[in-house]
CSV table of C-alpha atoms and ligand atoms in Angstrom, one decimal:
chain,number,residue,atom,x,y,z
A,1,MET,CA,17.1,26.7,-19.1
A,2,VAL,CA,14.3,28.2,-21.1
A,3,GLY,CA,13.4,26.1,-24.2
A,4,LEU,CA,13.4,28.9,-26.8
A,5,GLU,CA,17.0,29.8,-25.9
A,6,ASN,CA,18.2,26.4,-27.0
A,7,ASP,CA,17.3,27.3,-30.6
A,8,LYS,CA,20.0,29.9,-30.9
A,9,VAL,CA,22.4,28.8,-33.6
A,10,ILE,CA,25.6,29.4,-31.5
A,11,LEU,CA,24.2,27.2,-28.7
A,12,ARG,CA,23.2,24.5,-31.2
A,13,ALA,CA,26.7,24.4,-32.7
A,14,LEU,CA,28.3,24.3,-29.2
A,15,ARG,CA,26.0,21.3,-28.3
A,16,GLY,CA,27.4,19.5,-31.3
A,17,GLU,CA,25.1,20.3,-34.2
A,18,ALA,CA,26.6,20.8,-37.7
A,19,LEU,CA,24.7,23.7,-39.3
A,20,GLU,CA,24.6,24.3,-43.0
A,21,VAL,CA,25.2,28.0,-42.5
A,22,PRO,CA,27.7,28.3,-39.6
A,23,PRO,CA,26.9,30.8,-36.9
A,24,LEU,CA,29.1,34.0,-37.0
A,25,TRP,CA,30.6,36.5,-34.7
A,26,LEU,CA,34.0,38.2,-34.7
A,27,MET,CA,36.6,38.6,-31.9
A,28,ARG,CA,36.8,42.4,-31.1
A,29,GLN,CA,33.7,43.0,-33.1
A,30,ALA,CA,33.2,46.2,-31.0
A,31,GLY,CA,36.0,48.7,-31.4
A,32,ARG,CA,37.8,51.3,-33.3
A,33,TYR,CA,37.1,50.1,-36.9
A,34,LEU,CA,33.5,51.3,-36.2
A,35,PRO,CA,32.8,55.1,-36.5
A,36,GLU,CA,30.0,54.8,-33.9
A,37,TYR,CA,32.5,53.3,-31.4
A,38,ARG,CA,35.1,56.1,-32.1
A,39,ALA,CA,32.4,58.7,-31.4
A,40,LEU,CA,31.6,57.2,-28.0
A,41,ARG,CA,35.2,56.7,-27.2
A,42,ALA,CA,36.0,60.4,-28.0
A,43,LYS,CA,33.4,61.5,-25.4
A,44,ALA,CA,34.6,59.3,-22.6
A,45,LYS,CA,37.3,60.2,-20.1
A,46,SER,CA,39.0,56.8,-20.3
A,47,PHE,CA,38.7,53.3,-21.7
A,48,LEU,CA,38.1,52.0,-18.2
A,49,GLU,CA,35.1,54.4,-17.9
A,50,LEU,CA,33.6,52.8,-21.1
A,51,CYS,CA,34.0,49.3,-19.6
A,52,LEU,CA,32.5,50.3,-16.2
A,53,THR,CA,29.6,52.4,-17.2
A,54,PRO,CA,26.7,50.0,-18.0
A,55,ASP,CA,24.9,52.4,-20.4
A,56,ILE,CA,28.0,52.9,-22.5
A,57,ALA,CA,29.2,49.3,-22.4
A,58,GLU,CA,25.8,48.1,-23.3
A,59,GLU,CA,25.6,50.4,-26.3
A,60,ILE,CA,29.1,49.5,-27.5
A,61,THR,CA,28.3,45.8,-27.3
A,62,LEU,CA,25.1,46.3,-29.4
A,63,GLN,CA,26.8,48.5,-32.1
A,64,PRO,CA,28.3,45.7,-34.2
A,65,VAL,CA,25.2,43.4,-33.7
A,66,ARG,CA,22.9,46.2,-35.0
A,67,ARG,CA,25.1,46.9,-38.0
A,68,PHE,CA,25.9,43.4,-39.1
A,69,GLY,CA,23.4,41.1,-37.4
A,70,PHE,CA,26.0,38.8,-35.9
A,71,ASP,CA,24.7,35.6,-34.1
A,72,ALA,CA,26.5,36.6,-30.9
A,73,ALA,CA,27.2,39.8,-28.9
A,74,ILE,CA,30.4,39.7,-26.9
A,75,LEU,CA,30.2,41.7,-23.7
A,76,PHE,CA,32.2,44.9,-24.0
A,77,ALA,CA,34.9,44.7,-21.3
A,78,ASP,CA,38.5,43.8,-21.1
A,79,ILE,CA,40.6,40.9,-19.7
A,80,LEU,CA,42.5,43.4,-17.5
A,81,LEU,CA,39.4,44.2,-15.4
A,82,VAL,CA,40.4,41.2,-13.2
A,83,PRO,CA,43.8,42.7,-12.2
A,84,TYR,CA,41.9,46.0,-11.6
A,85,ALA,CA,39.4,44.2,-9.4
A,86,LEU,CA,42.3,42.5,-7.5
A,87,GLY,CA,43.5,46.0,-6.6
A,88,GLN,CA,46.3,46.6,-9.2
A,89,LYS,CA,46.4,50.1,-10.6
A,90,LEU,CA,45.3,50.0,-14.3
A,91,TRP,CA,45.1,52.7,-16.9
A,92,PHE,CA,45.1,52.9,-20.7
A,93,GLN,CA,47.8,55.1,-22.3
A,94,GLU,CA,46.3,56.9,-25.2
A,95,GLY,CA,47.5,55.4,-28.5
A,96,GLU,CA,49.7,52.9,-26.6
A,97,GLY,CA,47.6,50.4,-24.8
A,98,PRO,CA,47.1,49.1,-21.2
A,99,ARG,CA,49.5,50.0,-18.4
A,100,LEU,CA,49.5,48.5,-14.9
A,101,GLU,CA,51.7,49.2,-11.9
A,102,PRO,CA,54.1,46.2,-12.2
A,103,LEU,CA,53.7,43.6,-9.5
A,104,THR,CA,56.3,42.8,-6.9
A,105,VAL,CA,56.6,39.5,-4.9
A,106,ASP,CA,55.2,41.4,-1.9
A,107,ALA,CA,52.3,42.8,-3.8
A,108,ILE,CA,51.4,39.3,-4.9
A,109,SER,CA,51.0,38.0,-1.4
A,110,GLY,CA,48.7,41.0,-0.7
A,111,LEU,CA,46.3,40.3,-3.6
A,112,THR,CA,42.9,39.3,-2.6
A,113,ARG,CA,39.8,38.4,-4.5
A,114,ALA,CA,37.4,39.7,-1.8
A,115,GLU,CA,36.5,42.8,-3.7
A,116,VAL,CA,36.2,41.4,-7.2
A,117,PRO,CA,32.4,41.1,-7.2
A,118,GLU,CA,31.9,44.6,-5.9
A,119,ARG,CA,34.5,46.3,-8.1
A,120,LEU,CA,33.1,44.5,-11.2
A,121,ALA,CA,29.4,45.0,-10.3
A,122,PRO,CA,29.0,47.4,-13.3
A,123,VAL,CA,30.0,44.6,-15.7
A,124,PHE,CA,27.2,42.3,-14.3
A,125,GLU,CA,24.7,45.2,-14.6
A,126,THR,CA,25.8,45.6,-18.3
A,127,ILE,CA,25.1,41.9,-18.8
A,128,ARG,CA,21.6,42.1,-17.2
A,129,ARG,CA,20.7,45.0,-19.5
A,130,LEU,CA,22.0,43.3,-22.6
A,131,ARG,CA,19.9,40.2,-22.0
A,132,LYS,CA,16.9,42.4,-22.0
A,133,SER,CA,17.9,44.5,-25.1
A,134,LEU,CA,19.2,41.7,-27.3
A,135,ALA,CA,16.9,40.1,-29.9
A,136,GLY,CA,15.8,36.5,-29.1
A,137,GLU,CA,18.2,34.9,-31.6
A,138,THR,CA,21.4,36.6,-30.5
A,139,THR,CA,23.6,34.8,-27.9
A,140,LEU,CA,25.4,36.8,-25.3
A,141,ILE,CA,29.1,35.8,-24.8
A,142,GLY,CA,30.9,36.7,-21.5
A,143,PHE,CA,34.7,36.2,-21.2
A,144,ALA,CA,37.9,36.4,-19.2
A,145,GLY,CA,41.6,36.2,-19.9
A,146,ALA,CA,43.4,32.9,-19.0
A,147,PRO,CA,45.7,33.3,-16.0
A,148,TRP,CA,49.0,33.1,-17.9
A,149,THR,CA,47.9,35.8,-20.4
A,150,VAL,CA,46.6,38.1,-17.6
A,151,ALA,CA,49.7,37.5,-15.5
A,152,THR,CA,52.0,38.6,-18.4
A,153,TYR,CA,50.3,42.1,-18.3
A,154,MET,CA,50.3,42.1,-14.4
A,155,ILE,CA,54.0,41.3,-14.2
A,156,ALA,CA,55.4,43.5,-17.0
A,157,GLY,CA,52.9,46.3,-16.4
A,158,ALA,CA,52.2,46.5,-20.2
A,159,GLY,CA,51.8,44.3,-23.2
A,160,SER,CA,54.9,42.6,-24.7
A,161,ASP,CA,55.4,40.2,-27.7
A,162,ASP,CA,57.6,37.7,-25.9
A,163,SER,CA,56.2,37.8,-22.3
A,164,ALA,CA,59.8,38.2,-21.2
A,165,ALA,CA,59.1,39.7,-17.8
A,166,ALA,CA,56.6,37.0,-16.9
A,167,ARG,CA,58.7,34.1,-18.2
A,168,LEU,CA,61.7,35.2,-16.1
A,169,PHE,CA,59.6,35.9,-13.1
A,170,ALA,CA,58.0,32.4,-13.2
A,171,LEU,CA,61.5,30.9,-13.3
A,172,LYS,CA,63.1,33.1,-10.6
A,173,GLU,CA,60.1,33.4,-8.2
A,174,PRO,CA,58.2,30.1,-8.7
A,175,LYS,CA,56.3,30.3,-5.4
A,176,ALA,CA,55.1,33.9,-6.0
A,177,PHE,CA,54.2,33.0,-9.6
A,178,ALA,CA,52.2,29.9,-8.5
A,179,ARG,CA,50.4,32.1,-5.9
A,180,LEU,CA,49.6,34.6,-8.6
A,181,ILE,CA,48.2,31.9,-10.9
A,182,ASP,CA,46.1,30.5,-8.0
A,183,VAL,CA,44.6,33.9,-7.2
A,184,LEU,CA,43.8,34.4,-10.9
A,185,VAL,CA,42.1,31.0,-11.2
A,186,ASP,CA,39.9,31.6,-8.2
A,187,ALA,CA,39.1,35.2,-9.1
A,188,THR,CA,38.3,34.2,-12.7
A,189,VAL,CA,35.9,31.4,-11.6
A,190,ASP,CA,34.1,33.9,-9.3
A,191,TYR,CA,34.0,36.5,-12.1
A,192,LEU,CA,32.7,34.1,-14.8
A,193,VAL,CA,30.1,32.4,-12.5
A,194,ALA,CA,28.8,35.9,-11.7
A,195,GLN,CA,28.7,36.7,-15.5
A,196,VAL,CA,26.5,33.6,-16.0
A,197,SER,CA,24.3,34.5,-13.1
A,198,ALA,CA,23.8,37.9,-14.6
A,199,GLY,CA,22.8,36.4,-18.0
A,200,ALA,CA,25.9,35.4,-20.0
A,201,GLU,CA,25.0,32.4,-22.1
A,202,VAL,CA,28.5,31.3,-23.4
A,203,LEU,CA,32.0,32.0,-22.0
A,204,GLN,CA,35.2,32.4,-23.9
A,205,LEU,CA,38.7,32.1,-22.2
A,206,PHE,CA,41.4,34.1,-24.0
A,207,GLU,CA,44.9,32.6,-23.8
A,208,SER,CA,46.2,35.2,-26.2
A,209,TRP,CA,49.8,34.7,-25.3
A,210,ALA,CA,49.9,30.9,-25.5
A,211,ALA,CA,52.7,31.2,-28.0
A,212,THR,CA,55.1,32.6,-25.5
A,213,ILE,CA,55.0,29.6,-23.1
A,214,PRO,CA,57.9,27.2,-23.4
A,215,ALA,CA,56.6,23.7,-24.3
A,216,GLU,CA,57.7,22.1,-20.9
A,217,SER,CA,55.7,24.8,-19.0
A,218,VAL,CA,52.5,24.7,-21.0
A,219,ALA,CA,50.9,22.2,-18.6
A,220,VAL,CA,51.7,24.2,-15.5
A,221,TYR,CA,51.2,27.8,-16.8
A,222,SER,CA,48.2,27.2,-19.0
A,223,ILE,CA,46.5,23.8,-19.3
A,224,ASP,CA,46.2,23.2,-15.6
A,225,PRO,CA,44.9,26.7,-14.7
A,226,LEU,CA,42.4,26.6,-17.6
A,227,THR,CA,41.2,23.1,-16.6
A,228,ARG,CA,40.7,24.3,-13.0
A,229,ILE,CA,38.7,27.3,-14.4
A,230,VAL,CA,36.5,25.1,-16.7
A,231,GLU,CA,35.9,22.6,-13.9
A,232,GLY,CA,35.3,25.4,-11.3
A,233,VAL,CA,32.8,27.2,-13.5
A,234,ARG,CA,31.0,24.0,-14.5
A,235,ALA,CA,30.6,23.0,-10.8
A,236,LYS,CA,28.5,26.1,-10.3
A,237,ALA,CA,27.0,27.0,-13.7
A,238,SER,CA,25.7,25.2,-16.7
A,239,VAL,CA,27.3,27.1,-19.6
A,240,PRO,CA,29.3,26.2,-22.8
A,241,ILE,CA,32.9,27.3,-22.7
A,242,ILE,CA,35.2,28.2,-25.6
A,243,VAL,CA,39.0,28.1,-25.1
A,244,PHE,CA,41.2,30.2,-27.4
A,245,PRO,CA,44.9,29.4,-27.1
A,246,ARG,CA,46.3,31.8,-29.7
A,247,GLY,CA,49.5,30.6,-31.2
A,248,ALA,CA,49.5,27.3,-29.4
A,249,GLY,CA,50.8,25.4,-32.6
A,250,SER,CA,51.1,21.7,-32.0
A,251,ASN,CA,50.1,22.3,-28.4
A,252,TYR,CA,46.5,22.7,-29.7
A,253,LEU,CA,46.3,18.9,-29.1
A,254,ARG,CA,46.9,19.4,-25.4
A,255,TYR,CA,44.3,22.2,-25.2
A,256,ASP,CA,41.9,19.8,-27.0
A,257,ALA,CA,42.2,17.5,-24.0
A,258,ILE,CA,40.8,20.2,-21.6
A,259,GLY,CA,37.3,19.1,-22.6
A,260,ALA,CA,36.0,22.6,-23.3
A,261,ASP,CA,32.8,22.8,-25.5
A,262,ALA,CA,34.7,24.6,-28.3
A,263,LEU,CA,38.3,25.3,-29.3
A,264,SER,CA,39.0,28.5,-31.2
A,265,LEU,CA,41.6,28.1,-33.9
A,266,ASP,CA,44.1,30.9,-34.7
A,267,THR,CA,45.1,32.0,-38.2
A,268,HIS,CA,48.2,29.7,-38.2
A,269,VAL,CA,46.2,26.5,-37.9
A,270,LEU,CA,45.8,24.7,-41.3
A,271,LEU,CA,42.2,23.5,-41.0
A,272,ASP,CA,42.5,20.5,-43.3
A,273,SER,CA,45.2,19.1,-41.1
A,274,VAL,CA,43.4,19.4,-37.7
A,275,VAL,CA,39.8,18.6,-38.4
A,276,GLY,CA,40.3,14.9,-37.8
A,277,ALA,CA,42.8,15.3,-35.0
A,278,LEU,CA,40.8,17.4,-32.5
A,279,LYS,CA,38.1,15.9,-30.3
A,280,THR,CA,36.6,19.0,-28.9
A,281,THR,CA,32.9,19.1,-29.8
A,282,CYS,CA,32.9,22.4,-31.7
A,283,LEU,CA,35.6,24.4,-33.5
A,284,GLN,CA,35.7,28.1,-34.1
A,285,GLY,CA,37.8,30.3,-36.3
A,286,ASN,CA,40.0,31.1,-38.2
A,287,LEU,CA,39.9,33.7,-40.9
A,288,ASP,CA,43.0,35.8,-41.2
A,289,PRO,CA,42.1,39.3,-40.1
A,290,PHE,CA,44.3,40.7,-42.9
A,291,ARG,CA,42.0,39.0,-45.5
A,292,LEU,CA,39.1,41.0,-44.0
A,293,ILE,CA,41.2,44.2,-44.5
A,294,ALA,CA,42.0,43.2,-48.1
A,295,GLY,CA,38.4,42.2,-49.0
A,296,GLY,CA,37.5,41.1,-52.5
A,297,LYS,CA,38.8,37.8,-53.8
A,298,ALA,CA,41.3,37.4,-50.9
A,299,LEU,CA,38.4,37.3,-48.5
A,300,GLU,CA,36.1,35.3,-50.8
A,301,ASP,CA,38.6,32.5,-51.4
A,302,SER,CA,39.3,32.0,-47.7
A,303,VAL,CA,35.7,32.1,-46.5
A,304,ARG,CA,34.8,29.4,-49.1
A,305,HIS,CA,37.8,27.3,-48.1
A,306,ILE,CA,37.0,27.6,-44.4
A,307,ARG,CA,33.3,26.7,-45.0
A,308,ARG,CA,34.2,23.7,-47.1
A,309,ALA,CA,36.8,22.4,-44.6
A,310,MET,CA,34.4,22.7,-41.7
A,311,SER,CA,31.2,21.6,-43.5
A,312,GLY,CA,29.5,18.7,-41.8
A,313,ARG,CA,30.9,19.4,-38.3
A,314,PRO,CA,29.9,21.7,-35.5
A,315,PHE,CA,31.6,25.0,-36.3
A,316,ILE,CA,31.4,28.7,-35.5
A,317,PHE,CA,32.8,31.1,-38.1
A,318,ASN,CA,35.1,33.7,-36.6
A,319,LEU,CA,38.5,35.3,-37.1
A,320,GLY,CA,41.8,33.7,-36.1
A,321,HIS,CA,42.4,36.8,-33.9
A,322,GLY,CA,40.7,40.1,-33.2
A,323,ILE,CA,39.5,42.4,-35.9
A,324,ARG,CA,42.0,45.2,-36.7
A,325,GLN,CA,41.3,48.9,-36.5
A,326,GLU,CA,42.0,49.5,-40.2
A,327,THR,CA,39.3,47.1,-41.3
A,328,PRO,CA,36.8,48.6,-43.8
A,329,VAL,CA,33.2,48.3,-42.5
A,330,GLU,CA,32.1,47.3,-46.0
A,331,HIS,CA,34.4,44.2,-45.9
A,332,VAL,CA,32.7,43.0,-42.8
A,333,GLN,CA,29.4,43.4,-44.6
A,334,GLN,CA,30.9,41.3,-47.5
A,335,LEU,CA,32.0,38.7,-45.0
A,336,VAL,CA,28.5,38.4,-43.5
A,337,ARG,CA,27.1,37.9,-47.0
A,338,LEU,CA,29.7,35.2,-47.9
A,339,VAL,CA,29.2,33.3,-44.6
A,340,ARG,CA,25.5,33.3,-45.0
A,341,GLU,CA,25.3,32.1,-48.6
A,342,LYS,CA,23.6,28.8,-48.7
A,343,ALA,CA,26.1,26.8,-50.6
A,344,ALA,CA,29.8,27.1,-49.6
B,401,1CP,O1,39.6,52.3,-27.8
B,401,1CP,C1,40.6,51.8,-27.3
B,401,1CP,O2,41.7,52.4,-27.3
B,401,1CP,C2,40.6,50.5,-26.6
B,401,1CP,C3,41.0,49.3,-27.4
B,401,1CP,C4,40.4,48.1,-26.7
B,401,1CP,C5,39.2,47.5,-26.9
B,401,1CP,C6,38.2,47.8,-28.0
B,401,1CP,C7,41.0,47.5,-25.6
B,401,1CP,C8,42.3,47.8,-24.9
B,401,1CP,N1,40.2,46.4,-25.2
B,401,1CP,C9,39.1,46.4,-26.0
B,401,1CP,C10,37.9,45.5,-25.8
B,401,1CP,C11,38.1,44.1,-25.6
B,401,1CP,N2,39.3,43.5,-25.2
B,401,1CP,C12,37.1,43.1,-25.8
B,401,1CP,C13,35.7,43.4,-26.1
B,401,1CP,C14,34.8,42.7,-26.8
B,401,1CP,C15,35.0,42.4,-28.3
B,401,1CP,O3,35.7,41.4,-28.6
B,401,1CP,O4,34.4,43.2,-29.1
B,401,1CP,C16,37.8,41.8,-25.5
B,401,1CP,C17,37.2,40.5,-25.7
B,401,1CP,C18,39.1,42.1,-25.1
B,401,1CP,C19,40.1,41.1,-24.7
B,401,1CP,C20,41.5,41.4,-24.6
B,401,1CP,N3,42.1,42.6,-24.1
B,401,1CP,C21,42.5,40.5,-24.9
B,401,1CP,C22,42.3,39.1,-25.4
B,401,1CP,C23,42.0,39.1,-26.9
B,401,1CP,C24,43.1,39.4,-27.8
B,401,1CP,O5,43.0,40.4,-28.5
B,401,1CP,O6,44.1,38.7,-27.8
B,401,1CP,C25,43.7,41.2,-24.6
B,401,1CP,C26,45.1,40.6,-24.9
B,401,1CP,C27,43.4,42.5,-24.1
B,401,1CP,C28,44.4,43.5,-23.6
B,401,1CP,C29,44.2,44.8,-24.3
B,401,1CP,N4,43.2,45.6,-24.0
B,401,1CP,C30,43.3,46.7,-24.9
B,401,1CP,C31,44.4,46.5,-25.8
B,401,1CP,C32,44.8,47.4,-26.8
B,401,1CP,C33,44.9,45.2,-25.4
B,401,1CP,C34,46.1,44.5,-26.1
B,401,1CP,C35,47.4,45.1,-25.6
B,401,1CP,C36,48.6,44.5,-26.1
B,401,1CP,O7,49.1,43.5,-25.6
B,401,1CP,O8,49.2,45.0,-27.1
């Protein structure tokens, strides 16, 4: 590791340093709330083309960093690139979201990770370019979906609020489900290690649908696969890892035991109640994205509260979930000013 890179504020927080001004980036910081993103999106044939064309993906990754000076850039890609690389048909229905050809038991036994590196080669090229174009103080974050979250899309063929299709499939076809999780664990380790080799400096794992897992299955569907990924990546690459189990509720305590470098807290976590209870080195979160839409005092009060609750401990300022499309750009500017004020 090069010495200078160790000075980046995000890496310092992830190593356990409490900074007076917390480092800042936002989940989904690239996307439709930005006019410059919408302009590029309108020119492209498909969302997949944006993700798999290094010139475009590099530019979209840089857009929010250029505008707001965030401390990290998150690679512009999508968690569903892994199913795509495993050979499942993927497209994005205009105005509706992702669609996949729903998986059958037979199709699961045919999934192979052999072509993942080749099919996702453009993503690694984007990362290499970003490391050259990013300013010295900005950290590049790579990411992947957690196996359960990715499996919910693979099994249903679309997003769903209750993960009904995946929950039923896991109960009725336990062998095929276990095989799917195993393939996803292995493919995700390959994918993340290749991201680090290309230049990603931090990794985040998105368990966006943690809330839909029944308590008695959290270990098998989520904690165990995530632990295998963290251990698998660490065996091959030296990189800090952030785990984001959105909606985990009291199960946050179980995610805490994975031993990731940081745990990202969602909007439902009351900070004052968890700070003492969690042992993970660094915490991240957890501004309500609606306060960012509202702006003004609603935003100010919450930023001050979060900064006060987290002062004196390693912390990265972020949202509790991704930024929403209707967010005014000026409110993001206001957030940056508030987070960077010296006194909280
Ligand atoms: O322009 C468009 O229509 C595309 C909208 C969009 C964008 C901007 C999608 C489709 N994906 C993305 C980028 C994306 N997705 C990033 C880029 C980096 C950044 O944060 O700026 C990341 C990290 C993701 C991760 C992702 N994709 C997650 C996990 C995070 C989360 O929000 O919980 C999930 C669940 C997805 C699936 C997905 N991809 C796109 C959509 C609209 C969705 C959600 C579908 C649903 O379940 O409703």
